[in-house]
Short mmCIF file of C-alpha atoms in Angstrom, two decimals:
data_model
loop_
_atom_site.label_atom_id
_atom_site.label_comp_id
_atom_site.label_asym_id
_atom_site.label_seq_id
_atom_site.Cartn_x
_atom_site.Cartn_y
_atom_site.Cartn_z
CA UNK A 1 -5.22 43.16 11.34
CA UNK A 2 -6.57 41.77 14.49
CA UNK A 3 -8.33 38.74 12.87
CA UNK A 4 -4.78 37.87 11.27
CA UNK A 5 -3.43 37.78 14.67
CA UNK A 6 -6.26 36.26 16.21
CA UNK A 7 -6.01 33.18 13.08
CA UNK A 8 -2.75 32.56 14.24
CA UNK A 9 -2.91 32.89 17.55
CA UNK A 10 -5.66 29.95 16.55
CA UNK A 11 -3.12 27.98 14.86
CA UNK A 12 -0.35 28.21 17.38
CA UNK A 13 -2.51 26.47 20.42
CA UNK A 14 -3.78 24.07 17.77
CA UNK A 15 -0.23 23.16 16.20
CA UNK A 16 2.67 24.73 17.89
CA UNK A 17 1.91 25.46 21.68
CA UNK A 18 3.36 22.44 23.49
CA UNK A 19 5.08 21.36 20.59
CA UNK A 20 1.97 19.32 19.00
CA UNK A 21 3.23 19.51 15.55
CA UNK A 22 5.67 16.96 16.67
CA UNK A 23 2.92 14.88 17.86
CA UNK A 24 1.84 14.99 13.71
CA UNK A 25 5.78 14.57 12.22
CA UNK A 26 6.15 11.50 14.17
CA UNK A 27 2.55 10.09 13.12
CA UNK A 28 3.54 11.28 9.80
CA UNK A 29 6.58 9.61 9.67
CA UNK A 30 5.01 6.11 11.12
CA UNK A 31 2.27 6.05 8.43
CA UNK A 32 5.40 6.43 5.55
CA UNK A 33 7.42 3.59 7.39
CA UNK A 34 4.26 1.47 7.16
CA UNK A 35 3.02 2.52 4.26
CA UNK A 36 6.73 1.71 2.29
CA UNK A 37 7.54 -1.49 4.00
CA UNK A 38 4.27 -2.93 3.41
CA UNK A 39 4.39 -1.78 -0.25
CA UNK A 40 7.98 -4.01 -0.33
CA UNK A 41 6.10 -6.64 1.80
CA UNK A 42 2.88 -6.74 -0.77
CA UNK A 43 5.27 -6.57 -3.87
CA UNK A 44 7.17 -9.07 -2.67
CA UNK A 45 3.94 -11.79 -2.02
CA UNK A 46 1.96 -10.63 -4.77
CA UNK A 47 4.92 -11.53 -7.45
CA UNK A 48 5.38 -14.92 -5.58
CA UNK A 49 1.90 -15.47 -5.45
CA UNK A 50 1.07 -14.50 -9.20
CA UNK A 51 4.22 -15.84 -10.31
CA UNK A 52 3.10 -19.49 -8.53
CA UNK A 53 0.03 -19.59 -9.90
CA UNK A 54 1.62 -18.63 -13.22
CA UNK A 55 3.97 -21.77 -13.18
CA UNK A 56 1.40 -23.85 -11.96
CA UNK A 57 -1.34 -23.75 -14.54
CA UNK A 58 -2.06 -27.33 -16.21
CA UNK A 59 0.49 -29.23 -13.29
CA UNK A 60 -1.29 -31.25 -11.28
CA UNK A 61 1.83 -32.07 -8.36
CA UNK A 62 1.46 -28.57 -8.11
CA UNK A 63 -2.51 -27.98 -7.53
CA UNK A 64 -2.22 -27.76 -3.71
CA UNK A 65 0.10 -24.96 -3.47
CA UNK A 66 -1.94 -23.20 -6.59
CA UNK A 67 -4.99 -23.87 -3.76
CA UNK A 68 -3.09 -22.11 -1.45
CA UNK A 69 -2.80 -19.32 -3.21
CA UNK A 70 -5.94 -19.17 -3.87
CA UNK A 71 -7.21 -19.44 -0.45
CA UNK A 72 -4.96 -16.32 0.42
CA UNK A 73 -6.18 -13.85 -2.23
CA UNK A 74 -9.94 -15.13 -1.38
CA UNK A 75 -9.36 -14.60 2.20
CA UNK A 76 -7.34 -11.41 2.17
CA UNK A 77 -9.65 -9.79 -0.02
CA UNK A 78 -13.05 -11.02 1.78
CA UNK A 79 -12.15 -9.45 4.97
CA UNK A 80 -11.57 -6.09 6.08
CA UNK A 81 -8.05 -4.66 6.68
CA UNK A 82 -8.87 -4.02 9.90
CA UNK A 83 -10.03 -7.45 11.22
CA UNK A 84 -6.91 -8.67 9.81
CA UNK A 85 -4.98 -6.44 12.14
CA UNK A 86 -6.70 -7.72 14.59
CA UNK A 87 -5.82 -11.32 14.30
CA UNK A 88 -1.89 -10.43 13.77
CA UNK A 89 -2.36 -8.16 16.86
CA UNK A 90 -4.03 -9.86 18.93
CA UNK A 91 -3.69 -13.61 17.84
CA UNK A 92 -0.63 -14.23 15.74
CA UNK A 93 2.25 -11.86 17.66
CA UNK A 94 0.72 -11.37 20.23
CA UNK A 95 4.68 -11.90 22.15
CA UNK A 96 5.17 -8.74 19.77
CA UNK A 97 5.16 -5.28 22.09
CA UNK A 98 5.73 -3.33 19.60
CA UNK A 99 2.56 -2.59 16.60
CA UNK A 100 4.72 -1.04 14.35
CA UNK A 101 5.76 -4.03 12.87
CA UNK A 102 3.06 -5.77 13.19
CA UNK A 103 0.94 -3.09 11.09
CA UNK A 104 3.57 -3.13 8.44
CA UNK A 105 3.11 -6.61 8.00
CA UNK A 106 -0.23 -6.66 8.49
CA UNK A 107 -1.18 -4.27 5.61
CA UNK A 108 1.60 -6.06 3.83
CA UNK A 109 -0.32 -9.36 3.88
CA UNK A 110 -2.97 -7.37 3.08
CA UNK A 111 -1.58 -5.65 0.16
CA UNK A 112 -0.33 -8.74 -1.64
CA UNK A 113 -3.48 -10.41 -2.17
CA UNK A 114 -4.14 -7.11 -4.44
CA UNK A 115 -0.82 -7.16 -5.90
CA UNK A 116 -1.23 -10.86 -7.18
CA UNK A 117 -4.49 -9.97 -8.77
CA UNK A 118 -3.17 -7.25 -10.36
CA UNK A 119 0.16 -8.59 -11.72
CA UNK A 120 -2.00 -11.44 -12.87
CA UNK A 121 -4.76 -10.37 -14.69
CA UNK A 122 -1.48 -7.77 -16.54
CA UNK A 123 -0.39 -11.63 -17.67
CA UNK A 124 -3.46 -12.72 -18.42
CA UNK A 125 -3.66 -9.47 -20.83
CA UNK A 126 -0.38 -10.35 -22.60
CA UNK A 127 -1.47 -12.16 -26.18
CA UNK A 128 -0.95 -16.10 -25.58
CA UNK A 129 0.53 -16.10 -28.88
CA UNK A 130 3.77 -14.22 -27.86
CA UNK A 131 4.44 -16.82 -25.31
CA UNK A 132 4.01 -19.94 -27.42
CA UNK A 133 5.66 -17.94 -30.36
CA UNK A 134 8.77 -17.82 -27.46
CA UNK A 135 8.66 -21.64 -26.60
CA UNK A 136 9.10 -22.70 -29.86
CA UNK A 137 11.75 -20.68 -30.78
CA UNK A 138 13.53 -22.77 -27.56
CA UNK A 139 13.04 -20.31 -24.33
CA UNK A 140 12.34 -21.51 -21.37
CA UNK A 141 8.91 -21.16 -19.41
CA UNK A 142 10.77 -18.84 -17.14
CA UNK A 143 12.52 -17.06 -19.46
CA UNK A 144 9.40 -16.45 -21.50
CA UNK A 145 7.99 -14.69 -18.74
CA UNK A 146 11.65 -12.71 -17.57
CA UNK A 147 12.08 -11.51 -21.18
CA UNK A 148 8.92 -11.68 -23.07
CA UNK A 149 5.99 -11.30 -21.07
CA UNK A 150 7.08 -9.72 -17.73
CA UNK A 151 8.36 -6.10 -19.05
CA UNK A 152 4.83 -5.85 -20.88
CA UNK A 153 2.50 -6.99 -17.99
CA UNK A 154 4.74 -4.62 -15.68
CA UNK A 155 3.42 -1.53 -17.85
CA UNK A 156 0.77 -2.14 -18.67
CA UNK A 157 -0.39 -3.00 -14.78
CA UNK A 158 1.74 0.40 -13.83
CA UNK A 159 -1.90 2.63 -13.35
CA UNK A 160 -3.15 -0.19 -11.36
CA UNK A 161 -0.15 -0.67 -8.82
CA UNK A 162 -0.13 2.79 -8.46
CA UNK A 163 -3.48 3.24 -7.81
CA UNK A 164 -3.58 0.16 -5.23
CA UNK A 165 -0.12 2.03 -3.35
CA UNK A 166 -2.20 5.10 -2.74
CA UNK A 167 -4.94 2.78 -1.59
CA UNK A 168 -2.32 1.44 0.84
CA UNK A 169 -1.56 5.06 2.08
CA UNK A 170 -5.21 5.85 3.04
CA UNK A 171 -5.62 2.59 4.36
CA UNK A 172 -2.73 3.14 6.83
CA UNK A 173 -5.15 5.43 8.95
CA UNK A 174 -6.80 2.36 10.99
CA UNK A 175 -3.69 1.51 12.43
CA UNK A 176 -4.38 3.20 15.94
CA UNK A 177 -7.04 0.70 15.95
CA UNK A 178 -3.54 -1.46 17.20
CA UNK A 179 -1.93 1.10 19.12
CA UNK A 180 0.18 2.38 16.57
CA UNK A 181 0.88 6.25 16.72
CA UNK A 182 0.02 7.03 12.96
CA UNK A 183 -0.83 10.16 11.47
CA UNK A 184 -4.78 9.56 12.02
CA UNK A 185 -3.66 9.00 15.83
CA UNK A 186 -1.87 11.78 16.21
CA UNK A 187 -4.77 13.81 15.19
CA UNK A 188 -6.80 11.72 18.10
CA UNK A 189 -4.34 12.94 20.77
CA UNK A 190 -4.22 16.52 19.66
CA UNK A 191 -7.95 16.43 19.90
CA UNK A 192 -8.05 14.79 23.39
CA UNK A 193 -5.79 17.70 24.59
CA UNK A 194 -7.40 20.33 22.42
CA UNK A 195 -10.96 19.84 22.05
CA UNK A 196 -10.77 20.95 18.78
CA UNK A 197 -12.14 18.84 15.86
CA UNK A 198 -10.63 20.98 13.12
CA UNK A 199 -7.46 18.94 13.61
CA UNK A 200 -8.64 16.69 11.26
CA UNK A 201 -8.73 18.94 8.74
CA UNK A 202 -4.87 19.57 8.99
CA UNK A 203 -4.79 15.64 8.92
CA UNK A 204 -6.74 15.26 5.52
CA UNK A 205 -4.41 17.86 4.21
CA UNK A 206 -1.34 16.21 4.96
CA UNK A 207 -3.03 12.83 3.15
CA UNK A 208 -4.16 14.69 0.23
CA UNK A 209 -0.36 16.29 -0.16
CA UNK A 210 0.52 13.02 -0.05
CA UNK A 211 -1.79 11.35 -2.22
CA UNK A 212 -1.01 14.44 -4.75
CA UNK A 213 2.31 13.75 -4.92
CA UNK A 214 2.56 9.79 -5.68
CA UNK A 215 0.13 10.01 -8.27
CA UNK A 216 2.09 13.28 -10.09
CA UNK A 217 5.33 10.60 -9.77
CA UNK A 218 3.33 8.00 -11.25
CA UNK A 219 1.98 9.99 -14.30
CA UNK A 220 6.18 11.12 -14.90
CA UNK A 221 6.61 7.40 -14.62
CA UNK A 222 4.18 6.50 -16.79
CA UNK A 223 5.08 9.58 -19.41
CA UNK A 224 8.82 8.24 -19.59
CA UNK A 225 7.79 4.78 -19.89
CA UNK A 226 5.64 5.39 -23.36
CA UNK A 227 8.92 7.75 -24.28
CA UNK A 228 10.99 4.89 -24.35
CA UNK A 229 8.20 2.42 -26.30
CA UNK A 230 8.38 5.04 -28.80
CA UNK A 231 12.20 5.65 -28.83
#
């Protein structure tokens, strides 16, 4: 039984000795605060920004703001995530001391520009026939797209938003790169102190746990979702 004890003696300098586990919780719990409040923040932008370019279609007082839009989504999504830290860093708060915030708005921005996409191409999807079928029975444009068109797109972009939040998650491991203590950094400092390269194994785990677990919430959200088309 010596190679038992000699395994865990292993994992105790790697994990335990000096309390570096609590190096990974609070790196853990950093890359959930950023990875939630820049899912809020890119929800938030993406339904303005889809929902703008929605209204906007065929109005011509409202082309530059539609431009605008555009501009965003073309920008966010030609450059990488982590130039665009950069620039909020390092150019846009820079009076900011604390990168916490700034990575959750940050990914955030970045986020949004996906989100719009998404939620608008799940529009795009919906039959144009529904919607015109809804204006002449005397709804509204909005109301068209609260009651009619909105609760479709919603599930039928549900695999997609899911899919981009999980994105988000993994994407969440560049933020050192701004001096944020995520999980990926707390890896970096155990491995300073350590030497030991197989820390990043333990790291991967802890992603892969997580990334395990959204998408098993997502498929029970998707499962009750078609229970209640069918009910």
């Amino acid at each position: 039984m010596e190679w038992l004890q000699s395994i865990g003696d292993y994992f105790y300098n790697l994990l335990i000795a000096q309390e570096r586990y609590m190096t990974i919780l609070k790196g853990l719990g950093n890359t959930l605060v950023i990875a939630a409040a820049a899912a809020v923040i890119g929800i938030t932008l993406g339904m303005l920004v889809a929902m703008i370019k929605y209204f906007c279609q065929g109005r011509k007082a409202f082309r530059p703001l539609e431009w605008l839009c555009n501009v965003y989504v073309t920008a966010i999504r030609g450059t990488p995530v982590m130039v665009q830290l950069f620039i909020w860093s390092l150019v846009i708060l820079t009076s900011w001391t604390n990168a916490l915030p700034i990575a959750c708005i940050g990914f955030g921005f970045n986020s949004g520009a996906y989100v719009a996409e998404i939620i608008r191409a799940g529009i795009a999807a919906i039959d144009p026939g529904q919607e015109e079928a809804s204006r002449s029975l005397g709804l509204s444009k909005a109301a068209t797209m609260r009651y009619i068109i909105m609760p479709q797109a919603i599930k039928n972009i549900l695999p997609a938003l899911g899919n981009e939040f999980i994105v988000l998650l993994k994407e969440t491991s560049v933020a050192g790169y701004i001096a944020v203590n995520d999980l990926t950094r707390a890896g970096s400092i155990i491995k300073t102190v350590t030497y030991d390269g197989n820390i990043y194994f333990v790291i991967a785990l802890i992603y892969l746990a997580m990334v395990m677990g959204l998408t098993k919430l997502l498929k029970l959200l998707e499962r009750r979702l078609a229970k209640s088309d069918k009910g």
